[in-house]
Amino acid sequence: MRKISDSTIRRLSLYLDQLRALSDRGASLVSSRELAEGSGTTAAKVRKDLSHFGSFGKRGQGYDVEELRESLEKILGVERRWRVAVVGAGKIGTALLGYGDLAARGFEIVAAFDTDPAKTGREVFGVPVYPADELEARLRDERVRIVILTTPPAVAREMADRVAAAGVEGILSFAASRLETEVPLAVRWMDVALELEGLSFLISGGSPGGNGDVA
Amino acid sequence: MRKISDSTIRRLSLYLDQLRALSDRGASLVSSRELAEGSGTTAAKVRKDLSHFGSFGKRGQGYDVEELRESLEKILGVERRWRVAVVGAGKIGTALLGYGDLAARGFEIVAAFDTDPAKTGREVFGVPVYPADELEARLRDERVRIVILTTPPAVAREMADRVAAAGVEGILSFAASRLETEVPLAVRWMDVALELEGLSFLISGGSPGGNGDVA
DNA sequence: TAATGTGAACAAATTCACAGCC
DNA sequence: GGCTGTGAATTTGTTCACATTA
């Protein structure tokens, strides 16, 4: 299998979202055009995206909703549940602990960590908050494979190295700055201010006479 | 000026972050190679990205940190402050109200809204939380140009239409599903579960023998 | 000498268009 | 007739390599 682009993966997530909704509504077939409309893309892109992984549709008909949903879950690796921990129990970190959408989409937050003793030793939205000392031990005990990093930038690098050393395989980082870890692992970044800057550019007329990403 | 790609804009934000840090440290010159290293890209890309907007460097020397920082702030439209509102004062919405990084990067949250009367009529982290009835009036009074949408998906569409009608020019949406507004405006999405699905794909070996986005 | 700015070469992603099947 | 799957064409984005300037 060749290298799959990041854009393709992101779109697969959007298709999956839609298929779950269609499935709930009891729809049985869906066309590439419909999937495209619901995810702001084109029918050709939908078909090309899927074609990297096999052929899932019936010519002349479309795709079987249940079948494609299951296939996409397997492709994305969300046919089973993931055990996730949140490192940094500040405002964003604790907000995520109670965010039901994550569990609904297969990501179960099983632990949180913080260096501040005032925040540890209790449960928040049912998730235990441990002191950072216990990071490595608890991550292993809980078989955590993905960590969401919400610490201040100053400690992000250290925490990333520690979770990587503890066998975590992926990090979703809310820390603005890039981070390089000693052990290589998959990292994605989310940065609210960066997204706002993107909007600022579009609104300010950066690309004049209209803008790229419009709903 | 031709159409600037989204990837270029995102990288400009990363360069700007770095220039601010360099500026704080009193650095006066920086090369495309250094900017590239700090943002996980290549020197050629840095130069090409900047070349779309003019020529900012001195051959043989590099870029003047202050000068380039100011230029990038102008390009991104963050040379002045933006007035932002948060619609939906749930867990994520309120977490954002106290998130100092936004103000530090030029985005001031001046109001929040919610439909739940239990949440309105008070201040959270110094930001007044208004009932949703007052949405249009307050957005105009406060001269809000960007809204961060953190409502449940069920009401996201309606709220998007209402803020668009109230003259808001950009939306950053945490609502998973795409949304189409009657009035067209700039929209960006942030979706924690989608990012986790991307990590899940990489970890599960979606692209075998290594993965794309590694630190 | 060192590093920018930029056309030209290249690679990747998207779109087109149509053969193949339901 | 309708819709998928896919090579080919096109467009977009990246990398190369070098003339140019401090």
XYZ file of C-alpha atoms (C1' of nucleotides) in Angstrom:
474
model
C 0.000 0.000 0.000
C 1.389 3.362 -0.938
C 1.617 6.448 1.223
C -1.805 7.848 2.012
C -2.032 11.611 2.232
C -3.090 13.393 5.337
C -5.933 15.094 3.458
C -7.303 11.731 2.443
C -7.275 10.512 6.048
C -9.057 13.620 7.260
C -11.720 13.142 4.618
C -12.167 9.492 5.570
C -13.039 10.704 9.061
C -15.665 12.996 7.602
C -17.145 10.195 5.524
C -17.249 7.961 8.578
C -19.078 10.604 10.596
C -21.665 10.815 7.896
C -22.030 7.083 7.503
C -22.704 6.781 11.224
C -25.438 9.381 10.937
C -26.879 7.642 7.860
C -26.721 4.335 9.673
C -28.648 5.792 12.635
C -31.296 7.020 10.225
C -31.531 3.568 8.720
C -30.264 4.532 5.264
C -28.913 1.564 3.392
C -27.225 2.991 0.300
C -25.261 6.165 -0.295
C -23.551 7.564 -3.389
C -20.168 9.224 -3.670
C -22.002 12.402 -4.604
C -24.023 12.368 -1.382
C -20.954 11.673 0.744
C -19.192 14.504 -1.044
C -21.974 16.988 -0.427
C -22.071 16.136 3.244
C -18.358 16.624 3.679
C -17.686 19.598 1.471
C -15.728 17.772 -1.182
C -16.295 16.224 -4.608
C -17.632 12.854 -5.707
C -14.441 12.092 -7.623
C -12.375 12.719 -4.516
C -14.563 10.410 -2.457
C -14.132 7.620 -4.988
C -10.397 8.203 -5.327
C -9.933 8.314 -1.549
C -11.681 4.984 -1.138
C -9.922 3.429 -4.119
C -6.627 3.545 -2.206
C -7.957 0.878 0.110
C -10.022 -1.326 -2.144
C -13.321 -1.194 -3.914
C -16.326 -0.897 -1.685
C -19.203 0.153 -3.901
C -21.620 -1.423 -6.325
C -21.552 0.144 -9.770
C -24.815 1.746 -10.647
C -25.935 1.673 -6.991
C -23.567 3.333 -4.611
C -22.145 2.119 -1.305
C -23.802 -0.048 1.310
C -23.891 2.206 4.378
C -23.176 -0.469 6.991
C -20.519 -2.137 4.932
C -18.670 1.074 4.147
C -18.955 2.251 7.740
C -17.343 -0.941 8.957
C -14.647 -0.762 6.294
C -13.780 2.819 7.185
C -13.686 1.969 10.874
C -11.182 -0.764 10.118
C -9.104 1.476 7.852
C -8.943 4.227 10.465
C -8.320 1.697 13.209
C -11.390 2.698 15.202
C -13.176 -0.627 14.973
C -11.955 -1.053 18.551
C -11.665 1.407 21.435
C -8.538 3.384 22.250
C -7.324 4.123 25.751
C -6.286 7.761 25.971
C -4.764 9.910 28.708
C -4.746 13.668 29.118
C -1.481 15.194 30.324
C -2.083 18.622 31.826
C -5.298 19.136 33.777
C -5.720 22.830 33.107
C -8.750 24.446 31.525
C -8.570 22.669 28.198
C -7.447 19.379 29.684
C -10.335 19.158 32.132
C -12.824 20.301 29.500
C -11.785 17.287 27.430
C -12.341 14.916 30.353
C -16.054 15.550 30.220
C -16.346 15.669 26.452
C -18.672 12.798 25.601
C -18.112 13.006 21.857
C -14.684 11.410 22.272
C -16.054 8.297 23.933
C -18.802 8.125 21.328
C -16.158 8.003 18.638
C -14.090 5.313 20.285
C -11.596 7.223 22.418
C -11.894 6.573 26.111
C -10.065 8.872 28.480
C -8.843 6.679 31.301
C -6.474 8.989 33.173
C -5.307 12.558 33.533
C -2.082 13.970 34.964
C -0.906 17.248 36.424
C 2.072 18.568 38.318
C -0.067 20.766 40.564
C -0.946 18.824 43.769
C -4.105 20.894 44.128
C -5.460 19.253 41.015
C -4.475 15.658 41.642
C -5.850 12.854 43.788
C -9.458 13.310 42.753
C -11.720 12.429 39.884
C -12.975 14.909 37.304
C -15.985 13.762 35.295
C -15.164 10.276 36.474
C -11.547 10.388 35.310
C -8.817 10.044 37.968
C -6.249 12.852 38.002
C -2.810 11.572 39.005
C 0.347 13.461 39.960
C 2.886 13.704 37.144
C 5.307 11.496 39.130
C 3.088 8.564 38.415
C 2.986 9.242 34.677
C 5.046 6.338 33.361
C 3.645 3.758 35.789
C 0.016 4.660 35.237
C 0.310 4.939 31.467
C 1.669 1.405 31.359
C -0.848 0.037 33.875
C -3.687 1.571 31.945
C -2.283 0.445 28.603
C -2.575 3.972 27.214
C -1.534 4.270 23.562
C -2.498 7.874 22.797
C -1.921 10.986 24.894
C -3.510 14.392 24.585
C -0.976 16.977 25.689
C -2.364 20.187 27.163
C 0.494 21.406 29.339
C 2.087 24.839 29.129
C 4.682 24.985 26.336
C 7.531 25.080 28.845
C 6.963 21.480 29.966
C 5.469 20.070 26.762
C 8.777 18.811 25.436
C 9.653 16.979 28.655
C 6.209 15.414 28.936
C 6.291 14.329 25.307
C 9.600 12.561 25.862
C 8.326 10.874 28.994
C 5.103 9.580 27.472
C 6.988 8.417 24.381
C 9.453 6.545 26.591
C 6.505 4.990 28.418
C 5.411 3.347 25.188
C 2.733 5.783 24.050
C 2.435 5.683 20.270
C 0.709 8.939 19.400
C 0.370 12.458 20.778
C -2.249 15.073 20.091
C -0.684 18.311 21.238
C -2.421 21.549 22.145
C 0.944 23.125 22.901
C 1.517 25.817 20.324
C 5.139 25.080 19.621
C 6.433 22.176 17.595
C 8.026 19.468 19.635
C 10.639 16.940 18.760
C 10.769 13.776 20.813
C 13.774 11.517 21.337
C 11.709 8.471 20.453
C 9.867 9.115 17.191
C 6.099 8.770 17.309
C 3.031 10.104 15.559
C 2.139 13.669 16.524
C -0.672 15.969 15.522
C -1.184 19.530 16.602
C -4.242 21.588 17.393
C -3.850 25.301 17.885
C -6.843 27.557 18.331
C -4.860 30.750 17.777
C -3.349 29.385 14.571
C -6.818 28.675 13.209
C -7.961 32.153 14.191
C -4.952 33.610 12.392
C -6.048 31.703 9.305
C -9.481 33.279 9.558
C -7.902 36.660 10.152
C -5.941 36.274 6.920
C -9.029 35.341 4.915
C -11.149 38.114 6.379
C -8.447 40.715 5.958
C -8.540 39.991 2.252
C -5.323 37.998 2.101
C -6.574 36.300 -1.014
C -8.588 39.087 -2.530
C -11.968 38.764 -4.167
C -13.189 35.833 -2.179
C -11.506 33.306 -0.032
C -10.581 29.682 -0.072
C -12.441 27.923 2.665
C -15.969 29.128 2.623
C -19.165 27.440 3.714
C -2.104 38.525 -5.849
C -2.809 34.906 -6.607
C -4.574 32.387 -4.435
C -2.522 31.513 -1.388
C -2.746 27.929 -0.214
C -4.000 26.977 3.167
C -0.753 25.169 3.942
C 1.189 28.338 3.265
C -1.011 30.300 5.668
C -0.628 27.725 8.406
C 3.134 27.824 7.968
C 3.149 31.635 8.132
C 1.535 31.303 11.558
C 4.302 28.976 12.639
C 6.963 31.367 11.377
C 5.298 34.219 13.210
C 5.253 32.266 16.471
C 8.932 31.693 16.128
C 9.737 35.255 15.215
C 7.951 36.435 18.342
C 10.044 34.065 20.440
C 13.213 35.204 18.644
C 12.213 38.805 19.157
C 11.741 38.218 22.887
C 15.204 36.710 23.037
C 16.597 39.741 21.278
C 17.719 37.920 18.123
C 18.081 40.305 15.220
C 18.603 38.097 12.170
C 17.217 34.719 11.209
C 17.715 32.539 8.146
C 15.150 30.557 6.203
C 16.922 27.418 7.369
C 16.469 28.339 11.029
C 12.813 29.210 10.540
C 12.362 25.910 8.730
C 13.945 23.875 11.509
C 11.773 25.508 14.107
C 8.582 24.814 12.215
C 9.235 21.380 10.828
C 9.511 22.413 7.197
C 12.226 23.212 4.649
C 14.193 26.360 3.910
C 12.969 26.383 0.305
C 9.382 26.301 1.476
C 9.975 29.190 3.849
C 11.419 31.302 1.068
C 8.703 30.323 -1.404
C 5.979 31.009 1.160
C 7.331 34.485 1.805
C 7.942 35.182 -1.875
C 4.192 35.206 -2.501
C 3.974 38.416 -0.534
C 7.129 40.246 -1.431
C 10.787 40.029 -0.639
C 11.676 40.511 2.980
C 15.215 39.263 3.375
C 18.735 40.472 2.744
C 20.736 38.197 0.473
C 23.703 36.718 2.218
C 22.269 37.684 5.638
C 18.792 36.372 6.279
C 15.729 38.152 7.595
C 15.537 40.966 10.098
C 13.514 39.469 12.946
C 11.526 42.582 13.846
C 10.887 43.511 10.268
C 9.715 40.066 9.235
C 7.573 39.730 12.351
C 5.799 42.955 11.521
C 5.381 41.962 7.899
C 3.885 38.605 8.829
C 1.555 40.246 11.326
C 0.309 42.519 8.558
C -0.053 39.666 6.090
C -2.016 37.550 8.558
C -4.034 40.565 9.627
C -2.971 40.327 13.263
C -1.197 43.658 13.444
C -4.332 44.796 15.264
C -6.563 43.039 17.801
C -9.645 41.044 16.872
C -12.854 41.030 18.881
C -14.087 37.469 19.227
C -17.164 35.889 20.800
C -17.738 32.339 21.968
C -21.146 30.861 21.157
C -21.910 27.944 23.452
C -20.684 28.165 27.026
C -20.252 24.452 27.646
C -17.054 22.798 28.768
C -14.957 23.721 25.757
C -16.486 27.165 25.386
C -15.766 28.200 28.969
C -12.291 26.673 28.842
C -11.540 29.039 25.951
C -12.755 32.050 27.929
C -9.844 31.721 30.299
C -7.263 30.749 27.713
C -4.700 33.529 27.872
C -2.788 32.441 24.798
C -5.569 33.780 22.583
C -5.300 37.301 23.960
C -1.522 37.105 23.715
C -1.858 36.378 20.014
C -4.285 39.181 19.323
C -7.700 37.621 19.790
C -9.744 39.127 22.574
C -12.844 37.293 23.730
C -15.367 39.960 24.545
C -18.581 37.950 24.968
C -20.013 34.476 25.326
C -23.514 33.173 24.693
C -25.604 30.233 25.795
C -29.218 29.137 25.626
C -29.152 27.701 29.148
C -30.329 30.390 31.629
C -28.274 28.734 34.366
C -25.137 29.712 32.508
C -25.988 33.261 31.527
C -26.058 36.587 33.323
C -22.659 36.223 34.939
C -19.028 36.607 34.038
C -16.646 33.719 33.484
C -12.959 34.618 33.619
C -14.051 38.207 33.166
C -16.135 37.527 30.056
C -19.878 38.235 30.243
C -22.109 35.304 29.303
C -25.303 36.484 27.583
C -28.501 34.610 26.745
C -28.710 33.501 23.130
C -31.651 35.893 22.537
C -29.243 38.762 22.731
C -26.868 37.253 20.189
C -27.389 39.595 17.239
C -27.629 42.766 19.315
C -24.550 42.077 21.408
C -22.439 40.896 18.491
C -23.139 44.192 16.749
C -22.653 46.300 19.864
C -19.373 44.619 20.594
C -18.264 44.813 16.969
C -17.425 41.105 16.934
C -15.973 39.888 13.647
C -15.030 36.298 14.517
C -17.053 33.728 16.435
C -15.894 30.483 17.990
C -18.760 28.031 17.819
C -18.880 25.360 20.533
C -22.557 24.446 20.628
C -23.948 20.924 20.291
C -24.198 19.933 16.607
C -27.991 20.174 16.694
C -27.963 23.954 17.053
C -24.677 24.717 15.286
C -26.291 25.332 11.928
C -28.845 27.788 13.324
C -26.244 29.665 15.337
C -23.939 29.872 12.335
C -26.693 31.421 10.258
C -27.542 33.886 12.990
C -23.990 35.066 13.586
C -23.410 35.319 9.839
C -26.549 37.425 9.507
C -25.298 39.612 12.343
C -22.279 40.552 10.267
C -19.705 38.170 11.667
C -17.076 37.416 9.035
C -15.463 34.217 10.232
C -16.344 31.157 12.281
C -14.095 28.690 14.023
C -16.288 25.674 14.644
C -15.765 22.908 17.167
C -18.983 21.264 15.987
C -18.038 18.011 14.337
C -20.330 18.266 11.369
C -19.824 20.506 8.382
C -22.142 23.444 8.247
C -23.402 25.468 5.364
C -24.534 29.015 6.053
C -26.985 31.044 4.029
C -24.599 33.979 3.972
C -21.163 32.759 2.874
C -18.315 33.434 5.232
C -14.937 32.005 6.181
C -15.141 28.862 8.285
C -12.535 26.626 9.838
C -13.098 23.467 11.808
C -11.378 21.932 14.794
C -12.326 18.407 15.762
C -10.473 16.558 18.484
C -11.945 13.182 17.563
C -10.984 13.642 13.915
C -7.385 14.294 14.922
C -7.414 11.235 17.178
C -8.740 9.172 14.281
C -5.798 10.395 12.226
C -3.417 9.206 14.939
C -5.302 5.937 15.162
C -4.762 5.415 11.437
C -1.044 6.100 11.671
C -0.557 3.915 14.723
C -2.594 1.083 13.298
C -0.132 0.959 10.447
C -2.352 2.571 7.851
C 0.699 3.661 5.951
C 3.015 0.780 6.626
C 6.699 1.031 7.422
C 6.637 4.409 9.065
C 4.194 7.225 8.994
C 3.817 10.667 7.592
C 3.695 13.079 10.442
C 6.380 12.164 12.872
C 8.303 14.283 15.335
C 31.080 33.709 1.373
C 26.436 33.206 2.756
C 21.760 33.222 2.052
C 17.806 35.186 -0.646
C 14.494 35.017 -4.506
C 12.879 32.574 -8.356
C 12.291 30.154 -12.748
C 12.441 25.358 -14.094
C 11.930 20.481 -12.890
C 9.493 17.474 -10.292
C 6.017 15.308 -7.367
C 1.550 15.107 -5.459
C -3.203 15.904 -5.476
C -7.287 16.806 -7.928
C -10.278 16.616 -11.775
C -11.783 14.676 -15.989
C -13.891 11.362 -18.667
C -15.211 7.019 -19.709
C -15.200 1.814 -19.669
C -17.448 -1.513 -16.881
C -21.034 -3.227 -14.151
C -25.589 -3.230 -11.684
C -29.801 4.922 -16.756
C -26.957 5.437 -12.874
C -22.853 5.194 -10.387
C -18.321 3.098 -9.415
C -13.379 2.595 -10.254
C -9.508 4.239 -12.577
C -6.086 5.654 -16.049
C -4.939 10.104 -18.221
C -4.883 15.080 -18.102
C -4.494 18.928 -15.404
C -3.573 21.726 -11.647
C -1.355 22.646 -7.435
C 2.381 22.357 -4.319
C 7.259 21.252 -3.447
C 12.041 20.862 -4.423
C 16.043 21.982 -7.026
C 19.642 24.766 -8.482
C 21.585 28.924 -9.454
C 22.002 33.933 -10.600
C 22.041 37.733 -7.605
C 23.134 40.665 -3.965
C 25.007 42.092 0.799
